Short mmCIF file of C-alpha atoms and ligand atoms in Angstrom, two decimals:
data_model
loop_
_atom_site.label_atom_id
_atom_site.label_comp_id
_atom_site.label_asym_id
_atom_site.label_seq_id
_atom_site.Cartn_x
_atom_site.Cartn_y
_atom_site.Cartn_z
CA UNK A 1 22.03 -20.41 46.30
CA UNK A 2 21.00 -16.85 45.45
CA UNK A 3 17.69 -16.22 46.40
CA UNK A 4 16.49 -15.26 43.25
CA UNK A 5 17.00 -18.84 42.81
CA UNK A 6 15.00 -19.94 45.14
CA UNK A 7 12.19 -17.96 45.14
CA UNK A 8 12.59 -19.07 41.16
CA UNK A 9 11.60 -22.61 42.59
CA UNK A 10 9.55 -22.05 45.35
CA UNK A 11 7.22 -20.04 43.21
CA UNK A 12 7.61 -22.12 40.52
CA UNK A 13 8.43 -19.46 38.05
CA UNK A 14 9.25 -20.75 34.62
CA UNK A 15 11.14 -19.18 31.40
CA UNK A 16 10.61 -16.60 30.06
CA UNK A 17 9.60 -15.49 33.85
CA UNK A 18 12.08 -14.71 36.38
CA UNK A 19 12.53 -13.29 39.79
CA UNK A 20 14.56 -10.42 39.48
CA UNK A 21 14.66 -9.05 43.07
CA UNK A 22 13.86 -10.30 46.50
CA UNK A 23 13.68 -7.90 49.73
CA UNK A 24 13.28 -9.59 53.48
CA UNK A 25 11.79 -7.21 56.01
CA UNK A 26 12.53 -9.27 59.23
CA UNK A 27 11.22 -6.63 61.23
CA UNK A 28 8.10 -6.45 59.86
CA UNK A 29 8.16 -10.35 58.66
CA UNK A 30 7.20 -9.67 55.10
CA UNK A 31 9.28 -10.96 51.93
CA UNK A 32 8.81 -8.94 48.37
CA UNK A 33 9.67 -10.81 45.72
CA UNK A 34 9.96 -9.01 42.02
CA UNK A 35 9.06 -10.92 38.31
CA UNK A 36 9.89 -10.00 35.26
CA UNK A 37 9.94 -11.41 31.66
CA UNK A 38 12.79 -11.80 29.39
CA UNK A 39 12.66 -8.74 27.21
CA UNK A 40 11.51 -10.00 23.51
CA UNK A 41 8.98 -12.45 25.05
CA UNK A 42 6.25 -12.83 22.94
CA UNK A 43 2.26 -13.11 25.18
CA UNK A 44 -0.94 -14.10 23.92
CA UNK A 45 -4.21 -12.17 23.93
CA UNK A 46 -6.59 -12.71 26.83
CA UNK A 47 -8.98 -12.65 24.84
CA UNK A 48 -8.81 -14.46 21.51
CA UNK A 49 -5.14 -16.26 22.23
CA UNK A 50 -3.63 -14.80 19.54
CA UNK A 51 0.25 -14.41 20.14
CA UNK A 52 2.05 -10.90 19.58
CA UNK A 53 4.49 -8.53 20.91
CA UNK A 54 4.24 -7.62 24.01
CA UNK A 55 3.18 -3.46 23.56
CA UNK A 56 3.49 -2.21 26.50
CA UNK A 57 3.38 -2.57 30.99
CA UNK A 58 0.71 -2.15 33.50
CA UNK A 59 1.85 -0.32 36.41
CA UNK A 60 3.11 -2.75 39.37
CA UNK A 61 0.56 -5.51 41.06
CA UNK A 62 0.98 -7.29 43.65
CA UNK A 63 -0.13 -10.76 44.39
CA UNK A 64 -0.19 -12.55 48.19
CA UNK A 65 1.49 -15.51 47.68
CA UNK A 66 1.88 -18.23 50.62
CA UNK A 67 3.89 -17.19 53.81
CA UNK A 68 7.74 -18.07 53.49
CA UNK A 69 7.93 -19.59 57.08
CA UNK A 70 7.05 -16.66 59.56
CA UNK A 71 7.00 -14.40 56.91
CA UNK A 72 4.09 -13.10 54.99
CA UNK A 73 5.03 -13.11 51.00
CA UNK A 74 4.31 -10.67 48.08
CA UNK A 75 4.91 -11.61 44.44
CA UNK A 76 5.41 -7.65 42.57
CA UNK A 77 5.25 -7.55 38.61
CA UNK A 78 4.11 -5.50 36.13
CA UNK A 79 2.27 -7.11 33.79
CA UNK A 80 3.03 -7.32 29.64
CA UNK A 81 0.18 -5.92 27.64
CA UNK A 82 -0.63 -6.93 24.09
CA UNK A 83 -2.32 -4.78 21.50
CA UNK A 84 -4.30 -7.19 19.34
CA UNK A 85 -6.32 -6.20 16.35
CA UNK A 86 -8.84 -7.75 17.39
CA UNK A 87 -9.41 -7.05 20.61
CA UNK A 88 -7.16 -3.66 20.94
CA UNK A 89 -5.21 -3.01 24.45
CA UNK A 90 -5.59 -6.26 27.19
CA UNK A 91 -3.11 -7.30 30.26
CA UNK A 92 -2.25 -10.90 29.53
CA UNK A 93 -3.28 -13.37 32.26
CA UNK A 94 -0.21 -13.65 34.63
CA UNK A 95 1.01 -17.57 34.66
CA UNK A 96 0.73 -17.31 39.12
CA UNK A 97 -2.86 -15.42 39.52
CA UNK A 98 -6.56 -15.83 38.14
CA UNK A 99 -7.44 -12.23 36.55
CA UNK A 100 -8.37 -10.34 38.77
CA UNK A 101 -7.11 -12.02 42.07
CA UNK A 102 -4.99 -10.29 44.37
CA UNK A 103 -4.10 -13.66 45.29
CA UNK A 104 -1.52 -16.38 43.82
CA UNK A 105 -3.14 -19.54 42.75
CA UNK A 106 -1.49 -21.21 45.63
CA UNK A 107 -2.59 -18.86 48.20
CA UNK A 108 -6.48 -18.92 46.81
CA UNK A 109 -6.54 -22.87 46.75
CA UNK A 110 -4.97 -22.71 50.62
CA UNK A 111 -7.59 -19.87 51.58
CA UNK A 112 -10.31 -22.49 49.87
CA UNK A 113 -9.03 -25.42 51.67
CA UNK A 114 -9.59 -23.51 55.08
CA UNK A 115 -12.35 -22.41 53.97
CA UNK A 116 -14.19 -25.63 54.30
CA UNK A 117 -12.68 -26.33 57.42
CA UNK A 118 -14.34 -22.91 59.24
CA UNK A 119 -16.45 -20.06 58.54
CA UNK A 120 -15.36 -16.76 57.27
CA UNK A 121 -14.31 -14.89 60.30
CA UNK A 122 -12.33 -18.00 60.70
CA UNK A 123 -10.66 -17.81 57.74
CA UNK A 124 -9.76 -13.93 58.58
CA UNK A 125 -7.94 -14.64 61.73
CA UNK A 126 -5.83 -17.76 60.54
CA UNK A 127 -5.10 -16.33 56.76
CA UNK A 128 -5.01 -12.59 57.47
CA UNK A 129 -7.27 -11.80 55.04
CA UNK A 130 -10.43 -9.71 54.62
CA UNK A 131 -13.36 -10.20 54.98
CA UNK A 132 -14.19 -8.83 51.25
CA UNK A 133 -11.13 -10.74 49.74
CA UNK A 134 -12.47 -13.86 52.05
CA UNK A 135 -15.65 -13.45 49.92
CA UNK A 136 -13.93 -13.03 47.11
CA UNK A 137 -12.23 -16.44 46.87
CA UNK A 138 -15.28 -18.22 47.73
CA UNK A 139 -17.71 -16.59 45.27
CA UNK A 140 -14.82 -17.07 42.47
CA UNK A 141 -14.14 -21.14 44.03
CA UNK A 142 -18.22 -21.35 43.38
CA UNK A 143 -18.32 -19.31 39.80
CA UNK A 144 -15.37 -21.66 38.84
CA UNK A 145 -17.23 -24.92 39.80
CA UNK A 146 -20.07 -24.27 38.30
CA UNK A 147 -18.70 -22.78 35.11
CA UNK A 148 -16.70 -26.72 35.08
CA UNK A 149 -19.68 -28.49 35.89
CA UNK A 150 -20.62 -30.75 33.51
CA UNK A 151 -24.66 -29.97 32.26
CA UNK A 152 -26.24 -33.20 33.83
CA UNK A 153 -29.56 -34.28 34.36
CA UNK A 154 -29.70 -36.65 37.77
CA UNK A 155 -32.18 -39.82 37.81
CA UNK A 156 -33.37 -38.99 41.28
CA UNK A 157 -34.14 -35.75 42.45
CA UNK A 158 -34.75 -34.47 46.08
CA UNK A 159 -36.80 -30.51 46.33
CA UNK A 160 -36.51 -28.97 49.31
CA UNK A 161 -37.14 -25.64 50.98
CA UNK A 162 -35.18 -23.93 53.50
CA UNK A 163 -36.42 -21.08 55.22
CA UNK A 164 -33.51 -18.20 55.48
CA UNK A 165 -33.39 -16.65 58.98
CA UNK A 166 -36.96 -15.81 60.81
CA UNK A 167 -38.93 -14.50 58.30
CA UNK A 168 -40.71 -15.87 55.31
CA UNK A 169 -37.60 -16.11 52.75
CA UNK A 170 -37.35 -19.32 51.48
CA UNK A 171 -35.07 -21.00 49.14
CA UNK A 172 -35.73 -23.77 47.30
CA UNK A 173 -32.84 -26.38 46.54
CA UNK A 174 -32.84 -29.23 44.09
CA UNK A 175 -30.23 -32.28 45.47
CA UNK A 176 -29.22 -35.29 43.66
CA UNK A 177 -29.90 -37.76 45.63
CA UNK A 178 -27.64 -40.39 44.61
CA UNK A 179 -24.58 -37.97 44.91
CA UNK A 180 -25.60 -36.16 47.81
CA UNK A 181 -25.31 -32.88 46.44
CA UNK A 182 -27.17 -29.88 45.56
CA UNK A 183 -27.82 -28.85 41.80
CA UNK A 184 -29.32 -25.60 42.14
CA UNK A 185 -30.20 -23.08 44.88
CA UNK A 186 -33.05 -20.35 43.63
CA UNK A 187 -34.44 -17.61 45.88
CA UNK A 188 -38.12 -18.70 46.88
CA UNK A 189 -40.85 -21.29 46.72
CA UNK A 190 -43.08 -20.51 44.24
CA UNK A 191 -43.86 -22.78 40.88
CA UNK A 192 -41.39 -20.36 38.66
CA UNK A 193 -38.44 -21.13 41.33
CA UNK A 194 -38.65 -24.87 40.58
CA UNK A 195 -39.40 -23.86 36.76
CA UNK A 196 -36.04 -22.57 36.44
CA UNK A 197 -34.51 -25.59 37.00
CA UNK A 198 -36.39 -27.46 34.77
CA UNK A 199 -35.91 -24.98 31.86
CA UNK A 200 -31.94 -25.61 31.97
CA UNK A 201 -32.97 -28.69 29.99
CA UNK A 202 -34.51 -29.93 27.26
CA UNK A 203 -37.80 -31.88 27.78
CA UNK A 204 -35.85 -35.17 26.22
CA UNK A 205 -33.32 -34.00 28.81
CA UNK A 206 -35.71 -34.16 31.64
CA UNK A 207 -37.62 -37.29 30.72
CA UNK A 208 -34.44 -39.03 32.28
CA UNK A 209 -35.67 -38.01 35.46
CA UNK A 210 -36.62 -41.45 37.15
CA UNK A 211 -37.88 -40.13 40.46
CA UNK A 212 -38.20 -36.63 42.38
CA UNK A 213 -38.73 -36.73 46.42
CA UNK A 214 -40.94 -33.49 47.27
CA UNK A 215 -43.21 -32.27 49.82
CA UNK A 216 -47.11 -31.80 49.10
CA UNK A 217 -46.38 -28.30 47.81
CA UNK A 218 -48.52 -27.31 45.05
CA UNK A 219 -46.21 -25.01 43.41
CA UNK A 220 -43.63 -27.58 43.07
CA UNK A 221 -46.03 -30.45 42.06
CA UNK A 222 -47.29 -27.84 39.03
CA UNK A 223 -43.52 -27.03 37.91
CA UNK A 224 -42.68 -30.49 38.22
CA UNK A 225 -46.02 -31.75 35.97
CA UNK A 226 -45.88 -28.75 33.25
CA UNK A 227 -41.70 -29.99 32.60
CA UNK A 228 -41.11 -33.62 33.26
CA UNK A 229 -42.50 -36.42 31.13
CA UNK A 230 -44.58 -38.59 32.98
CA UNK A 231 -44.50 -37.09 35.96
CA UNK A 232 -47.31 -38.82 37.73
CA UNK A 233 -45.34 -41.80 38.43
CA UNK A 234 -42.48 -39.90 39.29
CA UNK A 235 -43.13 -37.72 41.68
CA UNK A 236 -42.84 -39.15 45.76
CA UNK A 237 -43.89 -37.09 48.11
CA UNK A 238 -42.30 -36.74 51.34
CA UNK A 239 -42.66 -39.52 54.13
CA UNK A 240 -41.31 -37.66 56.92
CA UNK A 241 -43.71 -34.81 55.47
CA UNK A 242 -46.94 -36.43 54.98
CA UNK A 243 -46.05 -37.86 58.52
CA UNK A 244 -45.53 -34.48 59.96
CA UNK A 245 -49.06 -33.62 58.69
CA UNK A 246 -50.54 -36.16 60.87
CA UNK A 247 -48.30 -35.01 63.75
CA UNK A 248 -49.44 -31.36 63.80
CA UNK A 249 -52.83 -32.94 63.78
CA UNK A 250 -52.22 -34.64 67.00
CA UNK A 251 -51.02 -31.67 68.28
CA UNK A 252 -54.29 -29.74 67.37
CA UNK A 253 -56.30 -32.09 69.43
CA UNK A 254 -54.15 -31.50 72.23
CA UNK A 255 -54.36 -28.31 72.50
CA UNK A 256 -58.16 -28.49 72.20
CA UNK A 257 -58.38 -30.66 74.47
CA UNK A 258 -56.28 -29.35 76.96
CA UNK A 259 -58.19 -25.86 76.98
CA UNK A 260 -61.21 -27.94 77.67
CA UNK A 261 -59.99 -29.71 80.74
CA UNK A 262 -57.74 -26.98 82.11
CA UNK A 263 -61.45 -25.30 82.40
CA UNK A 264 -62.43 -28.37 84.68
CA UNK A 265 -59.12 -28.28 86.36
CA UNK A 266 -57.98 -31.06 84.96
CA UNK A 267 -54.40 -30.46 84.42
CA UNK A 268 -53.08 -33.95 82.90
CA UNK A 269 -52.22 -32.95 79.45
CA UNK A 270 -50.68 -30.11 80.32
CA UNK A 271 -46.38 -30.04 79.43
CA UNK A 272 -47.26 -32.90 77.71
CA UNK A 273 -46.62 -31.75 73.92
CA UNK A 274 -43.25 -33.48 72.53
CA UNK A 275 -44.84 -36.57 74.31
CA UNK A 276 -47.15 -37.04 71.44
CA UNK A 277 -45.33 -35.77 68.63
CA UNK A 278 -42.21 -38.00 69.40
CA UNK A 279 -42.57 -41.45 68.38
CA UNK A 280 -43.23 -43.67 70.97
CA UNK A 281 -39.69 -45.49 71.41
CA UNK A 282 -38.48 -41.98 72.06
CA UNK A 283 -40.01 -41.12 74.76
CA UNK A 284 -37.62 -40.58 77.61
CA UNK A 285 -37.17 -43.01 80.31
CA UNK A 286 -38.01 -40.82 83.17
CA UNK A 287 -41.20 -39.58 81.65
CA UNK A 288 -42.33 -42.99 80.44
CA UNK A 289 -44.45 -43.42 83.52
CA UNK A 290 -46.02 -40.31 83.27
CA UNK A 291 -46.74 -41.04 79.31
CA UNK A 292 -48.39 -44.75 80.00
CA UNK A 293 -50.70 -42.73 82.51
CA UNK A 294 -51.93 -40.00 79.70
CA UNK A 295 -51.83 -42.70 76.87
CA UNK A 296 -54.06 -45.60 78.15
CA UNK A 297 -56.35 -42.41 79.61
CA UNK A 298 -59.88 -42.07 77.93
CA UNK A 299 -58.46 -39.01 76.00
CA UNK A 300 -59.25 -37.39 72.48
CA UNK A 301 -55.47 -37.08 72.54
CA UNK A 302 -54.49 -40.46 73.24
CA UNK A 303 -56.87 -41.79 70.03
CA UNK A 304 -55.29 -39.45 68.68
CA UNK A 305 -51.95 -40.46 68.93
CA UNK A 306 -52.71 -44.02 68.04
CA UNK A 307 -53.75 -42.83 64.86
CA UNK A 308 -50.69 -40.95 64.23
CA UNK A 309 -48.37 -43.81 65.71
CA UNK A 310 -50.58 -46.79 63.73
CA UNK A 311 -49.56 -44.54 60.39
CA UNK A 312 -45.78 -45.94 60.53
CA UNK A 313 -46.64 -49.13 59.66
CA UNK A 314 -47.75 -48.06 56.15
CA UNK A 315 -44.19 -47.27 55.35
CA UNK A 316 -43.09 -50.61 56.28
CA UNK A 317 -44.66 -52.63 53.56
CA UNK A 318 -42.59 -54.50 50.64
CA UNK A 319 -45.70 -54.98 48.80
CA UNK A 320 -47.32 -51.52 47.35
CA UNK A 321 -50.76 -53.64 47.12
CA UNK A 322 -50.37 -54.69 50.66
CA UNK A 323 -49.45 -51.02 51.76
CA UNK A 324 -52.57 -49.81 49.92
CA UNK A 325 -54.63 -51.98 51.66
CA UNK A 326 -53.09 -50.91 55.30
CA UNK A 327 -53.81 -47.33 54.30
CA UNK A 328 -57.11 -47.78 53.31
CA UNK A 329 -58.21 -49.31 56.73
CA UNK A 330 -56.13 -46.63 58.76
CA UNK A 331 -58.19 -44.15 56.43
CA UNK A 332 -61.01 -45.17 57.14
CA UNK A 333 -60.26 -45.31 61.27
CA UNK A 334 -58.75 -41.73 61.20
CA UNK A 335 -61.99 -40.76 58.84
CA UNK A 336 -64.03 -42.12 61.83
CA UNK A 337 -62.45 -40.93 65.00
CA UNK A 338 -64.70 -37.91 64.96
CA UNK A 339 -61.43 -36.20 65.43
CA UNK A 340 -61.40 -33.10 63.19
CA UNK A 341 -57.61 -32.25 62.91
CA UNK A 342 -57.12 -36.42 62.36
CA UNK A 343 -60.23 -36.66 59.84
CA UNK A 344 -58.67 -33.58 57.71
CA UNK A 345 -54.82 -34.70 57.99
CA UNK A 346 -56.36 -37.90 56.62
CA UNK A 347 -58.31 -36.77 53.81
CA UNK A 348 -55.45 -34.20 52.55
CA UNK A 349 -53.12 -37.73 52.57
CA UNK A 350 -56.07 -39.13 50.77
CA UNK A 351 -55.95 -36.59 48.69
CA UNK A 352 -52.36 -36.98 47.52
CA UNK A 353 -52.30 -40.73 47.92
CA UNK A 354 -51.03 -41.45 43.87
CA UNK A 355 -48.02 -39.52 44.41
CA UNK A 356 -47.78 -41.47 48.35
CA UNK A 357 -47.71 -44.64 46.91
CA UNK A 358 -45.18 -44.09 44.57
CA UNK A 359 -42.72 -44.37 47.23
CA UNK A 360 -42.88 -48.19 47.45
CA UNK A 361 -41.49 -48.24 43.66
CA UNK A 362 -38.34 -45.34 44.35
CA UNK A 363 -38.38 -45.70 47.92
CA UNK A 364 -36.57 -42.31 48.08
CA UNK A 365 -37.38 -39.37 50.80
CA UNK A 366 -35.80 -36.16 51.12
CA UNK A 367 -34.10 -37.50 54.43
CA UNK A 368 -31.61 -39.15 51.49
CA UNK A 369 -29.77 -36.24 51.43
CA UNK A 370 -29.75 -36.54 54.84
CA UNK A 371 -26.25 -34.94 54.96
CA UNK A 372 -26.85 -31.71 52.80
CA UNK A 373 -29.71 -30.96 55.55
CA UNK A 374 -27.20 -30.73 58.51
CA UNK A 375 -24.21 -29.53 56.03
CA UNK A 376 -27.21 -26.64 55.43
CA UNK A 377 -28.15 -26.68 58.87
CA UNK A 378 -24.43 -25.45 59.68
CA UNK A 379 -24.09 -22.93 57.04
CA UNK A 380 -27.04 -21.60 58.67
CA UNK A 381 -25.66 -20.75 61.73
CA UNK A 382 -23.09 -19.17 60.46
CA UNK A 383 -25.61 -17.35 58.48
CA UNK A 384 -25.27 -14.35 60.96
CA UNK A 385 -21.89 -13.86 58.89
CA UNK A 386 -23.81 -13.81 55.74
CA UNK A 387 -24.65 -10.21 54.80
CA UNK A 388 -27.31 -11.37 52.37
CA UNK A 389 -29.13 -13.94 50.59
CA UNK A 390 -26.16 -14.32 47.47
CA UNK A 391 -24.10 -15.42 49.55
CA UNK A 392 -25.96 -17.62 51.75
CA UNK A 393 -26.15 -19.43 48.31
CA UNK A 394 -22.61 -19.21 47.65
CA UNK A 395 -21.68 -20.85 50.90
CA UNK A 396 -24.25 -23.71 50.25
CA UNK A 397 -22.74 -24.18 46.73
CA UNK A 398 -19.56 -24.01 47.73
CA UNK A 399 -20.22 -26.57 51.09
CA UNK A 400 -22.72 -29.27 49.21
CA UNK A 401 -22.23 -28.30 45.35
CA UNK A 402 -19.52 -30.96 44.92
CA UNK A 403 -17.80 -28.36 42.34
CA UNK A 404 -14.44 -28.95 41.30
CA UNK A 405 -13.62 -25.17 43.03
CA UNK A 406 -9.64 -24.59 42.92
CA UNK A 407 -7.75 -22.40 40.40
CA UNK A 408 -5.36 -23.96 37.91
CA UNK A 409 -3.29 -22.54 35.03
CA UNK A 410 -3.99 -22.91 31.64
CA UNK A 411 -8.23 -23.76 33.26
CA UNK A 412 -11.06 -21.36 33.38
ZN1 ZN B 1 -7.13 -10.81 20.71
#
């Protein structure tokens, strides 16, 4: 077989396409391969489709295609350009490449597949490519996906911050929660982030919303109320963060506390602090002791604490009534422990109690999309690789967006 021939098949090249050349550098373990058309071939228009003559070349490209064996692989061509009335002077797309790729479709969809195996620098070492081009593939996998992404409104919602890095950037991200994926990634927290979102749809659109898991964050209870129909019942807040409200709490009377006593020499709280805020069947074994000493103690902390711990129990009910009921008792006990962080954690639950009890209709939490957090979690850090906040986004999109992300002919 000549290996025009095979390159022919192993690059798939079709009529009116063919490989006209083929150099192997064994020294430097490189293969060139040329393409050309078959003079008289008629091309379409990028742009409108129309088909014409083809007017005249591009100088040579060159596209990376996979390696043949030990060999790294370059496709050469110069590519036919049409002069449409329309449109005037355009290089057709080649049938191999995505415009603008200095990649073969083949060699993109391996660089994606390795992609979500490792980060980027990864990716550089075991594909020989650069950084830039790395980048490259992944923001055009991600622009691809969601340019195919079907315009969908999900029944249940999970919104979620993420703080980027040390300081105060946040971004917030909107998951489906039955298909564990993030929808949309926009920079901050504030009411117009979450707005956004919203305003992709139509408020008939939205109204299929069924339920949206949030934290008690004003901005994103106001988007939420000025765009979905009948939000009030829809909106859950956060279990794990109403409970973390009551936690911090616990932890404010500790440290009170323990500056009190420490003044007295009374050391017993002190290296204490995950004690409390774990729950209690997480306490490690060897400190258990220690723990049974500090929790049956006549301390502020240790009422504390049963407050916090009693609080679990609400989440347990079937019944919302029943749950209603629980709450209103522990209310009033937290109300009455003349504990200030525990009376004001309680009234701010108080406070959002409506959009509380809604969980024992949805029964959804944030934690649902339990495996975006840690998929996030990763991407994060890696985010040392990320040279700013786009493509922090990209990678999350690309990671958790679910996107149908590799190149095929004849697809945008
Ligand atoms: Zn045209």
């Amino acid at each position: 077989m000549e290996d025009t021939e095979l390159y022919t098949m192993l690059l798939g090249i079709r009529p009116p396409w063919r490989v006209t050349k083929v150099r192997v550098d064994m020294t430097a373990e490189r293969v060139d391969v040329w393409v050309e058309e078959t003079p008289g071939m008629k091309v379409t228009c990028a742009v409108c489709e129309n088909i014409t003559p083809v007017y005249d070349h591009t100088e040579e490209q060159v596209w990376r295609h996979l390696d043949t064996c030990q060999c790294r692989t370059f496709l050469h061509a110069r590519l036919p350009r049409t002069n449409c009335p329309a449109d005037g002077v355009k290089q057709i797309v080649a049938p191999w490449g995505e415009p603008r790729s200095q990649f073969t479709r083949l060699f993109e969809g391996r660089v994606i597949d390795t992609l979500r195996e490792c980060d980027v620098t990864g990716v550089t070492r075991l594909m020989e490519t650069s950084w830039d081009e790395t980048w490259g593939v992944m923001t055009r996998a991600v622009m691809r996906g969601l340019a195919r992404k079907e315009k969908r409104v999900c029944a249940r919602i999970g919104i979620d911050e993420k703080s980027l890095g040390k300081g105060h950037d946040y971004e917030s991200i909107v998951c489906d929660l039955d298909r564990g994926t993030v929808e949309y990634v926009v920079d901050d927290r504030k009411q117009e982030s979450l707005e956004s979102y919203y305003q992709q749809f139509t408020r008939e659109e939205l109204a299929a919303i069924e339920a949206i898991a949030m934290d008690m964050w004003d901005p994103y209870i106001a988007a939420t109320k000025a765009y979905v129909p009948d939000a009030d019942n829809k909106i859950v807040f956060d279990r794990y963060h109403a409970t973390t409200q009551v936690t911090k709490a616990v932890d404010k009377v500790r440290r009170r506390e323990h500056k009190v006593l420490a003044k007295q020499g009374d050391l017993r709280l002190l290296g204490t602090k995950y004690l409390w805020l774990r729950n209690e069947e997480n306490v490690p074994e060897w400190r258990r002791e220690e723990f049974d000493g500090v929790k049956n103690a006549e301390l502020k902390t240790s009422r504390a604490w049963a407050i916090k711990e009693s609080l679990r129990v609400f989440w347990n009910y079937v019944y919302a009534k029943c749950a209603e009921n629980y709450f209103k008792a522990w209310y009033f006990w937290a109300t009455h422990s003349r504990l200030e962080p525990m009376i004001e954690a309680a009234k701010t639950l108080k406070r959002h109690i409506a959009n509380i009890m809604t969980y024992f209709k949805h029964r959804i939490t944030n934690a649902t999309s339990e495996g975006i957090n840690s998929k996030i979690q990763t991407i994060k850090l890696m985010a040392c690789g990320y040279r700013n906040r786009e493509h922090y986004k990209t990678a999350i999109y690309f990671h958790c967006g679910g996107l149908d992300l590799y190149p095929r002919a004849g697809a945008t």
